[in-house]
mmCIF file of N, CA and C in Angstrom:
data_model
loop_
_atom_site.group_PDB
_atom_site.id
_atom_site.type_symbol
_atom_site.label_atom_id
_atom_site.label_comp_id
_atom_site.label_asym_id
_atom_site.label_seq_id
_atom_site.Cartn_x
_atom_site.Cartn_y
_atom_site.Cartn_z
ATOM 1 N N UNK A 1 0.815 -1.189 0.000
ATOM 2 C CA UNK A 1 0.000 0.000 0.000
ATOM 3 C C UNK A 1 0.862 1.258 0.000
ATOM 4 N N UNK A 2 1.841 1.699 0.729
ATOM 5 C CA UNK A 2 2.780 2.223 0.764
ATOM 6 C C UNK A 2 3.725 2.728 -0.273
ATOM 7 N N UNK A 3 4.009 1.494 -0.689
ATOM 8 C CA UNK A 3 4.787 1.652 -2.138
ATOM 9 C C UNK A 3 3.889 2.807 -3.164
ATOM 10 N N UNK A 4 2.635 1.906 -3.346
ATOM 11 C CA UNK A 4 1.524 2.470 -4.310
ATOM 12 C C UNK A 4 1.370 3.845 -3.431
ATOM 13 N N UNK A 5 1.389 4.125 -2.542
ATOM 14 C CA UNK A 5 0.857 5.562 -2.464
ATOM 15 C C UNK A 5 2.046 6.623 -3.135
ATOM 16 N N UNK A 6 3.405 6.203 -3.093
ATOM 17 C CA UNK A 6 4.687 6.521 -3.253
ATOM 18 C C UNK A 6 4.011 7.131 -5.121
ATOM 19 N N UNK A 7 4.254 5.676 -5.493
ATOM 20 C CA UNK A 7 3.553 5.865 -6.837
ATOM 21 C C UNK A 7 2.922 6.855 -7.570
ATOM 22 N N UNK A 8 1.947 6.568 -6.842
ATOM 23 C CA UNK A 8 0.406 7.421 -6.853
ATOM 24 C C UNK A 8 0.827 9.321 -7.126
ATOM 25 N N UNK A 9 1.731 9.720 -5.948
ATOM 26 C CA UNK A 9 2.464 10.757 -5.804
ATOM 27 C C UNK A 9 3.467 11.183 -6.651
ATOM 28 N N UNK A 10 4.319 10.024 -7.436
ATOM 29 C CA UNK A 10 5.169 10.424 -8.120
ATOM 30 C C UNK A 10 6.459 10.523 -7.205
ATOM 31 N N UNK A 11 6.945 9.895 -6.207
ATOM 32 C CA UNK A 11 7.832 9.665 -5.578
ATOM 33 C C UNK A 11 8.699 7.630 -5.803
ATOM 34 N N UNK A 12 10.032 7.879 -6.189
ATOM 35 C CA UNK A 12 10.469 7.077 -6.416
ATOM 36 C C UNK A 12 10.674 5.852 -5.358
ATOM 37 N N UNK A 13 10.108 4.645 -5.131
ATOM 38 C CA UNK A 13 10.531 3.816 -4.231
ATOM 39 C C UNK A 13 11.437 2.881 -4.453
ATOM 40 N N UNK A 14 12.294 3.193 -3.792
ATOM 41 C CA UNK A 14 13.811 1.832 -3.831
ATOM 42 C C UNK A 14 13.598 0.887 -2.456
ATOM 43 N N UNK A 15 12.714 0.896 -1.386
ATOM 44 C CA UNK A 15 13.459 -0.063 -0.726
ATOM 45 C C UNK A 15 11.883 0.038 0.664
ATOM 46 N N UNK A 16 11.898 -1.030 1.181
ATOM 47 C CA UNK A 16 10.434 -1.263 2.227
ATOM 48 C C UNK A 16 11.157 -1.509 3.064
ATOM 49 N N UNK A 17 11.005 -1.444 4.853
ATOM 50 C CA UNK A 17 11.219 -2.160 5.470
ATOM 51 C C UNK A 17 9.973 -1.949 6.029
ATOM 52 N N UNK A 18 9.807 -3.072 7.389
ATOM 53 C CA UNK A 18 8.524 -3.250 7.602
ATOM 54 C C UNK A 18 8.888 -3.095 9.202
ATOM 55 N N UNK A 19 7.884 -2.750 9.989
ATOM 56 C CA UNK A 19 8.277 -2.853 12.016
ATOM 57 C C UNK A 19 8.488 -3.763 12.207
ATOM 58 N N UNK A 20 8.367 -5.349 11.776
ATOM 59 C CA UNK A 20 9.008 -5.981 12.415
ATOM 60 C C UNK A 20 10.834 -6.322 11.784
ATOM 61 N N UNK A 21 10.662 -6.084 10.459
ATOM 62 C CA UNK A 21 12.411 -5.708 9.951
ATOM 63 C C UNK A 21 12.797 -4.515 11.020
ATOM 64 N N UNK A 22 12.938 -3.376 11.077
ATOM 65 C CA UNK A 22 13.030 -2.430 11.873
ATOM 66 C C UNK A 22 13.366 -2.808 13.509
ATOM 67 N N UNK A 23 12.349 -4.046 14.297
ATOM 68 C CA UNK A 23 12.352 -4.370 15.328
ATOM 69 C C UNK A 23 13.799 -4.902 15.281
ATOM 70 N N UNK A 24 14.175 -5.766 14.054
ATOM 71 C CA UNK A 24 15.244 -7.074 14.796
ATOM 72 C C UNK A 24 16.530 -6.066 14.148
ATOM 73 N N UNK A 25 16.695 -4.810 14.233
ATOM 74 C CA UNK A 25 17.658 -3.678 13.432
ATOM 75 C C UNK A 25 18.903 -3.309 14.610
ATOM 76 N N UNK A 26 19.607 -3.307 15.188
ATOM 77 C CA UNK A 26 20.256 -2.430 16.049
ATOM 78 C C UNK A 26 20.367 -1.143 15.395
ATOM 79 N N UNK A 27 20.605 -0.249 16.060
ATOM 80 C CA UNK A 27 20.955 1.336 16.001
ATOM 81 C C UNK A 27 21.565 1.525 14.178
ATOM 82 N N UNK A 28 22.462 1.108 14.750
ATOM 83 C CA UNK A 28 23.597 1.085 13.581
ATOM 84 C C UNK A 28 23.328 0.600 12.286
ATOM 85 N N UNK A 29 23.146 -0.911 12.344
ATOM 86 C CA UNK A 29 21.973 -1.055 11.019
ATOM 87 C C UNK A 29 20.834 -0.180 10.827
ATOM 88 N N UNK A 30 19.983 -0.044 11.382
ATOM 89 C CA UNK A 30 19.119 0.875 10.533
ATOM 90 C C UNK A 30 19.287 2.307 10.089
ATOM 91 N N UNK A 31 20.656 2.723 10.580
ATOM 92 C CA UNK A 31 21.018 3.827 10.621
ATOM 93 C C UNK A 31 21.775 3.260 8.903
ATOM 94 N N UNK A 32 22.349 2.413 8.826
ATOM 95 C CA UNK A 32 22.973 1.987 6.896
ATOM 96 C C UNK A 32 21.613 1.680 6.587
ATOM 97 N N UNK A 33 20.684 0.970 6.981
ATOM 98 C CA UNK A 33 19.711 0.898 6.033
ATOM 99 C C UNK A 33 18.522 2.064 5.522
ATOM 100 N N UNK A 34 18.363 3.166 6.170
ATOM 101 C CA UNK A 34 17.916 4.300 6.213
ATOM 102 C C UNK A 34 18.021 4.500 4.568
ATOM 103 N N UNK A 35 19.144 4.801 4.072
ATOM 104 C CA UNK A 35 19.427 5.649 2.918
ATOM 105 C C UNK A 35 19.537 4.802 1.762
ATOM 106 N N UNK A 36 19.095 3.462 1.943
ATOM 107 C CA UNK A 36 18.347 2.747 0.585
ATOM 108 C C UNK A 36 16.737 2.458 1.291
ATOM 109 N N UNK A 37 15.804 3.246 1.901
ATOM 110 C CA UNK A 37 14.857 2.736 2.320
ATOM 111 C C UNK A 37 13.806 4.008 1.869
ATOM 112 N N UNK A 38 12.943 3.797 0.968
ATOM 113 C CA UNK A 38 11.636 4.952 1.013
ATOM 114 C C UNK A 38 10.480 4.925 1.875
ATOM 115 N N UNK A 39 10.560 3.290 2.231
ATOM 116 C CA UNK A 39 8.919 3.330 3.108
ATOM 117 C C UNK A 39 9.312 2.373 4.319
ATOM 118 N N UNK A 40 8.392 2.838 5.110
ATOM 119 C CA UNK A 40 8.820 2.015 6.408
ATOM 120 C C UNK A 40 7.451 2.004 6.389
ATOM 121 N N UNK A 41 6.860 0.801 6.437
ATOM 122 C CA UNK A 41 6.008 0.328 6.552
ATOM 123 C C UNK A 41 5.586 -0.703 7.683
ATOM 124 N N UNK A 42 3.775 -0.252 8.615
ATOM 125 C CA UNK A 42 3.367 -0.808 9.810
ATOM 126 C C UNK A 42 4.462 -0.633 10.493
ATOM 127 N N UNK A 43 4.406 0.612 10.779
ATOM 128 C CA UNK A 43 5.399 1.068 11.564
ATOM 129 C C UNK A 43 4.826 1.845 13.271
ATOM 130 N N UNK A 44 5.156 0.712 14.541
ATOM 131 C CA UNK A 44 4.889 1.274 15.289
ATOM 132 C C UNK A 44 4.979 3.009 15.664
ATOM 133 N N UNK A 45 4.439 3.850 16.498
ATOM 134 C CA UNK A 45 4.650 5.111 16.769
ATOM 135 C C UNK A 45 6.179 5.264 17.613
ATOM 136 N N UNK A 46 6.513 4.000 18.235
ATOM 137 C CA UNK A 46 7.838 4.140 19.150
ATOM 138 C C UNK A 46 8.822 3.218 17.854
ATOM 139 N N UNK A 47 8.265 3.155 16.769
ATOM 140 C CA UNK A 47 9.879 2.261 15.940
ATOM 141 C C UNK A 47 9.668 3.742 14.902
ATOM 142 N N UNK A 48 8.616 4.773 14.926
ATOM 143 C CA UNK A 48 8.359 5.743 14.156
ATOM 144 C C UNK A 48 9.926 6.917 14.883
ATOM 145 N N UNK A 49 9.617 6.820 15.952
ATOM 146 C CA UNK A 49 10.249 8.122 16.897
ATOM 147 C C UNK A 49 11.783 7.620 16.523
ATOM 148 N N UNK A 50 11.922 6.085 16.700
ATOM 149 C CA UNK A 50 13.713 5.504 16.922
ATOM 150 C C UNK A 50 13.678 5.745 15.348
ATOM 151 N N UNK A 51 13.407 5.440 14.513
ATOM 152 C CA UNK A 51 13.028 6.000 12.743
ATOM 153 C C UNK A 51 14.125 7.363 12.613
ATOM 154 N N UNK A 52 12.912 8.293 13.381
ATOM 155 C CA UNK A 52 13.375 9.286 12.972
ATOM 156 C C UNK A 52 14.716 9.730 14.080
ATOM 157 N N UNK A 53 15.194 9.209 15.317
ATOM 158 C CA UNK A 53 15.987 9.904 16.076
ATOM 159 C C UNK A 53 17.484 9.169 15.027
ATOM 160 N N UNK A 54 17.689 8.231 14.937
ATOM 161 C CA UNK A 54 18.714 7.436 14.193
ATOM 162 C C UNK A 54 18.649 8.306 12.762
ATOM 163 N N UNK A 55 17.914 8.785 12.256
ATOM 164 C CA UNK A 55 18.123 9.355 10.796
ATOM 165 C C UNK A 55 18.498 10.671 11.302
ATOM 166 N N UNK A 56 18.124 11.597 11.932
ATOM 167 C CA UNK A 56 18.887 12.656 12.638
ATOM 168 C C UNK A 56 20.269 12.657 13.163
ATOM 169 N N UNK A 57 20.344 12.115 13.282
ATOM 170 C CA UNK A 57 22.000 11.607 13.585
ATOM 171 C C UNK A 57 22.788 11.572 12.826
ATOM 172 N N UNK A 58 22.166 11.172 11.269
ATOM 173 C CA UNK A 58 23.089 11.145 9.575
ATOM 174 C C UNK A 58 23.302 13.198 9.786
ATOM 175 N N UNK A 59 22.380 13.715 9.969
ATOM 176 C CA UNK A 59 22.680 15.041 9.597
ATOM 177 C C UNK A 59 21.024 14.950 8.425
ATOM 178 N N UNK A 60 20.693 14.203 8.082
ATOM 179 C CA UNK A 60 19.585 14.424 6.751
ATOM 180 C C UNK A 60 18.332 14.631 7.523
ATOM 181 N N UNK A 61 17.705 15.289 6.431
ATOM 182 C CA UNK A 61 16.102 15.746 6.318
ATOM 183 C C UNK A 61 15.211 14.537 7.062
ATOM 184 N N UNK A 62 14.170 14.768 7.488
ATOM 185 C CA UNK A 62 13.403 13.728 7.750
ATOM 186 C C UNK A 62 12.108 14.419 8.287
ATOM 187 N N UNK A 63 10.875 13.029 7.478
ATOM 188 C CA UNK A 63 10.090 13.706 6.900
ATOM 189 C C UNK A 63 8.436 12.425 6.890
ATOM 190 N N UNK A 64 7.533 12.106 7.386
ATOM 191 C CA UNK A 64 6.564 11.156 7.564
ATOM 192 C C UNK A 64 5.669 11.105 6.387
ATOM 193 N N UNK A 65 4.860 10.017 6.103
ATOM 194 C CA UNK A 65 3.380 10.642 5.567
ATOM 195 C C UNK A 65 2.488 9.448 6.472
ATOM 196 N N UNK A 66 1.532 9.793 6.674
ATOM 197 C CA UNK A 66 0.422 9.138 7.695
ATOM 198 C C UNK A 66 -0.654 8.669 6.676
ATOM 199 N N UNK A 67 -0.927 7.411 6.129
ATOM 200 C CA UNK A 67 -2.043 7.209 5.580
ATOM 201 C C UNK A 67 -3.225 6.461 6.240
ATOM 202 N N UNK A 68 -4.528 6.205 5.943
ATOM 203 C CA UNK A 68 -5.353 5.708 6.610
ATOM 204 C C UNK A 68 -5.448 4.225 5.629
ATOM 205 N N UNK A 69 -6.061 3.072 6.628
ATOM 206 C CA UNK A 69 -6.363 1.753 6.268
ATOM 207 C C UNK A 69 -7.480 2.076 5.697
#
């Protein structure tokens, strides 16, 4: 769904991870996997916050979209 909304928008998707990929991530990995990743998908609100505190840390932009089921 995610992907397709990407789509839909005209935004390029290279790469999904999902909350439970994200869950089994240490710091550090998801901090390399960040910058081949467009969608994080079923993404708890507390794997949302560690999301974004680990991508702050690169120095880069960061940025959500909230869709409904």
């Amino acid at each position: 769904m995610a992907s397709k909304v990407c789509s839909d928008i005209g935004v390029s998707c290279s790469g999904v991870l999902t909350g439970a990929q994200v869950e089994a991530l240490g710091d550090d990995a998801l901090e390399a996997a960040i910058p081949a990743t467009t969608v994080f998908a079923r993404i708890s609100p507390d794997q949302k916050s560690r999301i974004i505190k680990v991508a702050r840390r690169t120095g880069k932009d960061v940025a959500f979209l909230v869709t409904g089921e």
